[in-house]
Backbone as a ProteinNet text record, in pm:
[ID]
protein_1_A
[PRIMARY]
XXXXXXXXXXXXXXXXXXXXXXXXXXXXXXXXXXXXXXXXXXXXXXXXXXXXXXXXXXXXXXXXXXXXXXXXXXXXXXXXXXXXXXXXXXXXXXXXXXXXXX
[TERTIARY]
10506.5	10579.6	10507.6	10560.9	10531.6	10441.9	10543.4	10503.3	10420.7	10366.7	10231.1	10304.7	10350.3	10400.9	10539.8	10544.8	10673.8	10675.8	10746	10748.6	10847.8	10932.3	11042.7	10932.6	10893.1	10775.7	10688	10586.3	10492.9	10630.8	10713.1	10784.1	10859.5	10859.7	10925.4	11076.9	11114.3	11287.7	11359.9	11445.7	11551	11564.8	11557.5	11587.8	11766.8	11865.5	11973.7	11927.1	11808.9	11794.2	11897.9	11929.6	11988.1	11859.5	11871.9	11729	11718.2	11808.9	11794.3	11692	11737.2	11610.5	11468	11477.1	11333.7	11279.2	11342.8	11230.7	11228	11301.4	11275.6	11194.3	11163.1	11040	10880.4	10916.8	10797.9	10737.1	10802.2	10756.2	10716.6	10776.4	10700.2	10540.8	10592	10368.9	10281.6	10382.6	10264	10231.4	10286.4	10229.2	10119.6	10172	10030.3	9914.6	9932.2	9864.5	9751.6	9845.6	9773.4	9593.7	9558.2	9354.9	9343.5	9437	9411.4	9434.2	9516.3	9549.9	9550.8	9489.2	9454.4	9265.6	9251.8	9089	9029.1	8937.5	8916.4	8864	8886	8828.3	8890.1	8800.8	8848.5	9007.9	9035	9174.3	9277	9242.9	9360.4	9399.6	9283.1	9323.3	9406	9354.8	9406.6	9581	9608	9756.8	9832.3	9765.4	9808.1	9832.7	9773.8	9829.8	9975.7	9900.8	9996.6	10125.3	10172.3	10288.9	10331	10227.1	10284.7	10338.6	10286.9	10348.6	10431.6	10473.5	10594.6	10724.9	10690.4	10793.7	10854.2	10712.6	10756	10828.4	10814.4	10920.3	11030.4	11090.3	11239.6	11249.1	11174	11328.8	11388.3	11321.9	11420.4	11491.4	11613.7	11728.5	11712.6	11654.4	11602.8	11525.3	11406.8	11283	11294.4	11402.8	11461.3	11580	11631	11697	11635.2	11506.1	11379.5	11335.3	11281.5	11188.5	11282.3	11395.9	11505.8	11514.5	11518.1	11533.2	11416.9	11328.2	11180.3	11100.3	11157.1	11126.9	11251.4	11376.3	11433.8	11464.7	11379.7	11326.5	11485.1	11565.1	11735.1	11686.6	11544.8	11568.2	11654.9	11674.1	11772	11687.4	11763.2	11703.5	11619.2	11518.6	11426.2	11474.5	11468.9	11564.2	11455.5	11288.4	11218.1	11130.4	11030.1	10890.8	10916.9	10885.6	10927.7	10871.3	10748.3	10625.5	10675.1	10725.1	10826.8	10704.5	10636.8	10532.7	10654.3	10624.5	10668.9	10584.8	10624.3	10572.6	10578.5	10437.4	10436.2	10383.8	10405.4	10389.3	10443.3	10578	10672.9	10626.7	10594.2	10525.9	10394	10310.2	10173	10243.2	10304	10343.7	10443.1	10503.1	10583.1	10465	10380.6	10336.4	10203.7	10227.1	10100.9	10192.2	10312.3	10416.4	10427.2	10404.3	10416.8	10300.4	10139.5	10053.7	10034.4	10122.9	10099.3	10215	10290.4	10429.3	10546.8	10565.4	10643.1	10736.7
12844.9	12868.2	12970.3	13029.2	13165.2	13063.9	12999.4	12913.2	12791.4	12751.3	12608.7	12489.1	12515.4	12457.6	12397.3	12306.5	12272.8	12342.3	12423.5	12500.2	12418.4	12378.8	12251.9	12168.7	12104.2	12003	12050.9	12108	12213.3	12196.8	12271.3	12243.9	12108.7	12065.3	11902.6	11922.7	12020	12022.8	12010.1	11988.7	11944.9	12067.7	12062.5	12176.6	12254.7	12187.3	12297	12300.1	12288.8	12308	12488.9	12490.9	12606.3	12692.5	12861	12895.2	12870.4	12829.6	12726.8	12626.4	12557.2	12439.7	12487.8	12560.4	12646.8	12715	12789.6	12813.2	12743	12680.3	12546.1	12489.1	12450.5	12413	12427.1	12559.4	12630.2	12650.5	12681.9	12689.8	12569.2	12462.6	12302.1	12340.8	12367.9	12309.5	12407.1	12536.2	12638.6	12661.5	12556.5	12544.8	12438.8	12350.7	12199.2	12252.6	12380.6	12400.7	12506.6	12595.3	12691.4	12733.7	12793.6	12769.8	12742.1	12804.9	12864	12741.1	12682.9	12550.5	12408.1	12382.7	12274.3	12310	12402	12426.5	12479.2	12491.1	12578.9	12547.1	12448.5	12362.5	12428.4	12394.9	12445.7	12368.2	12240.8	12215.5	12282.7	12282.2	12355.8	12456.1	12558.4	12712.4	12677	12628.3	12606.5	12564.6	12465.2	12436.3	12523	12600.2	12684.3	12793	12842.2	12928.3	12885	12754.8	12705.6	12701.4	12684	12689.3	12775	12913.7	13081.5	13128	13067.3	13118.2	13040	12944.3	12845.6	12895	12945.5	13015.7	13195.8	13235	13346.3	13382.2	13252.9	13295.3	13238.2	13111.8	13049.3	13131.6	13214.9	13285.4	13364.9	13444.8	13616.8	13536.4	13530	13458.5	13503.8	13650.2	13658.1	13613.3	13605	13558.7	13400.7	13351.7	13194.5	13151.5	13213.2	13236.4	13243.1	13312.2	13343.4	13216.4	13155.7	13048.3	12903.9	12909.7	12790.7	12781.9	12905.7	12924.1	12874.8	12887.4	12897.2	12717	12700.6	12533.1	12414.6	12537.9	12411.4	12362.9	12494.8	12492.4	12556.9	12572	12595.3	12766.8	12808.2	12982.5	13040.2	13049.8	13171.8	13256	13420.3	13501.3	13593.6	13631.9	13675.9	13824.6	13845.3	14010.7	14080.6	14062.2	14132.2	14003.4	14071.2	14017.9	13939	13845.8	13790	13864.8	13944.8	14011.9	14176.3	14175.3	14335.9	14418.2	14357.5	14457.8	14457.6	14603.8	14644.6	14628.1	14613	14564.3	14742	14791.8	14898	14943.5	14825.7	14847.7	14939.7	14934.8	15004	15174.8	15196	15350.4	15363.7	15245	15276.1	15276	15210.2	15176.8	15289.2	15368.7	15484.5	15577.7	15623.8	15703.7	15691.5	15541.7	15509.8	15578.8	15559	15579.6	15723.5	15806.6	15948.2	16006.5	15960.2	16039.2	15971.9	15918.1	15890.9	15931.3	16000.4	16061.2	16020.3	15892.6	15765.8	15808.6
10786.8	10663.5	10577.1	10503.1	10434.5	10310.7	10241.5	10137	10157.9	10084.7	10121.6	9996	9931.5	9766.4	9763.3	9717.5	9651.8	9508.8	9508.1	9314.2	9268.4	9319.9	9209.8	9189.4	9277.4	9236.5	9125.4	9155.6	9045.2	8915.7	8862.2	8772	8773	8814.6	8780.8	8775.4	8846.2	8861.3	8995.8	9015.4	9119.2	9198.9	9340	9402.1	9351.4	9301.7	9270.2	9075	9026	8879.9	8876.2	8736	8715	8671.1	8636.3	8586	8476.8	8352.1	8215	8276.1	8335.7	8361.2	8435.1	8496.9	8550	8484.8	8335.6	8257.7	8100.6	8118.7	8042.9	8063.9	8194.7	8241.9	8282.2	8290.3	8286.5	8187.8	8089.2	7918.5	7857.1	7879	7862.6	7919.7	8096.8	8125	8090.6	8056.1	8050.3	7912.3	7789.5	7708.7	7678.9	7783.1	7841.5	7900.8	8001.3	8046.5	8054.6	7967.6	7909.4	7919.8	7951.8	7890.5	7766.1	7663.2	7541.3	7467.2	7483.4	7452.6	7530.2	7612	7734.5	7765.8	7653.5	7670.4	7848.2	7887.2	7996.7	8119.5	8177.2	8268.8	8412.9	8505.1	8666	8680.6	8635.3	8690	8583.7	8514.2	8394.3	8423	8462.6	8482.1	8629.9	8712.5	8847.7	8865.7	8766	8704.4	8675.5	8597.8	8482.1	8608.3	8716.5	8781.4	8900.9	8925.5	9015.1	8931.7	8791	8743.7	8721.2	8687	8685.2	8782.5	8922.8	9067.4	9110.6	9063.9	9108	9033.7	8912.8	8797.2	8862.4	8892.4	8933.8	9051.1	9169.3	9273.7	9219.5	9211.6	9099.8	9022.7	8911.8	8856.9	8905.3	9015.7	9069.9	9178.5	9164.8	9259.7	9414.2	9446	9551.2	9591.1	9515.3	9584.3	9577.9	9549.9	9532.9	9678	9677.6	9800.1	9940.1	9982.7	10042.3	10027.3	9967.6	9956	9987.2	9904.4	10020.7	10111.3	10201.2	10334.8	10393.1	10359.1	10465.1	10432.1	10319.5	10254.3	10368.9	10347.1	10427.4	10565.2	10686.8	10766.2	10855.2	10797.5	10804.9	10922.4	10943	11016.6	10951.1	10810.9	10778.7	10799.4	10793.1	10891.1	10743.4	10806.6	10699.1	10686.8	10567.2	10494.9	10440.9	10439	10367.3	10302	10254.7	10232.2	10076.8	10016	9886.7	9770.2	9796.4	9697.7	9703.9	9759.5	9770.3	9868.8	9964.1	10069.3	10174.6	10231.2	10373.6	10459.5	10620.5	10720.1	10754.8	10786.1	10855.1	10988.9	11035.8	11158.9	11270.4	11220.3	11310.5	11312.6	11244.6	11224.2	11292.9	11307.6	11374.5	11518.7	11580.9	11676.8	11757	11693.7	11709.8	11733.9	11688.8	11655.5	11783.3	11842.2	11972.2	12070.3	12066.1	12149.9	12191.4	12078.3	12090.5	12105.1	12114.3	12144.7	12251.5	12376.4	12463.9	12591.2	12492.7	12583.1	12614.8	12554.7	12528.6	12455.6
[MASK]
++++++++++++++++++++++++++++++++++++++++++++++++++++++++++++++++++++++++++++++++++++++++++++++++++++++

């Protein structure tokens, strides 16, 4: 799996939450969790990121769509990387192809 996380979990919302409730929610822990306000301890900051990266794939409906798929084990077919990187392989690989006469 691409993902290691439950991010509904991490936010405390229902896998069909609307994004009203996902950043409704996010704005609740990440004001609990904050450093600035939850003071500065190894688990706080550690929270405090795990809820920034649970927020940041749920709100872009793509990168929400992506992460259903791969959570619900369903093989929908993968359309591209969730972090917006390209796979460039295909170019090293062309390019073995052609200094070899291929």
């Amino acid at each position: 799996l691409l993902f290691s996380k439950d991010y509904y979990q991490v936010l405390g919302v229902q896998r069909d939450a609307t994004q009203r409730q996902i950043k409704i929610a996010y704005y609740q822990l990440s004001k609990k969790y904050h450093p600035d306000t939850a003071g500065r301890s190894e688990g706080t900051e550690a929270k405090f990121i795990e809820i920034s990266e649970a927020y940041e794939c749920l709100k872009d409906p793509e990168r929400r769509r992506i992460y259903d798929n791969e959570i619900s084990g369903s093989g929908g077919r993968y359309t591209g990387d969730p972090y917006g990187f390209t796979d460039f392989r295909h170019f090293s690989e062309r390019r073995t192809r052609a200094a070899n006469g291929g």
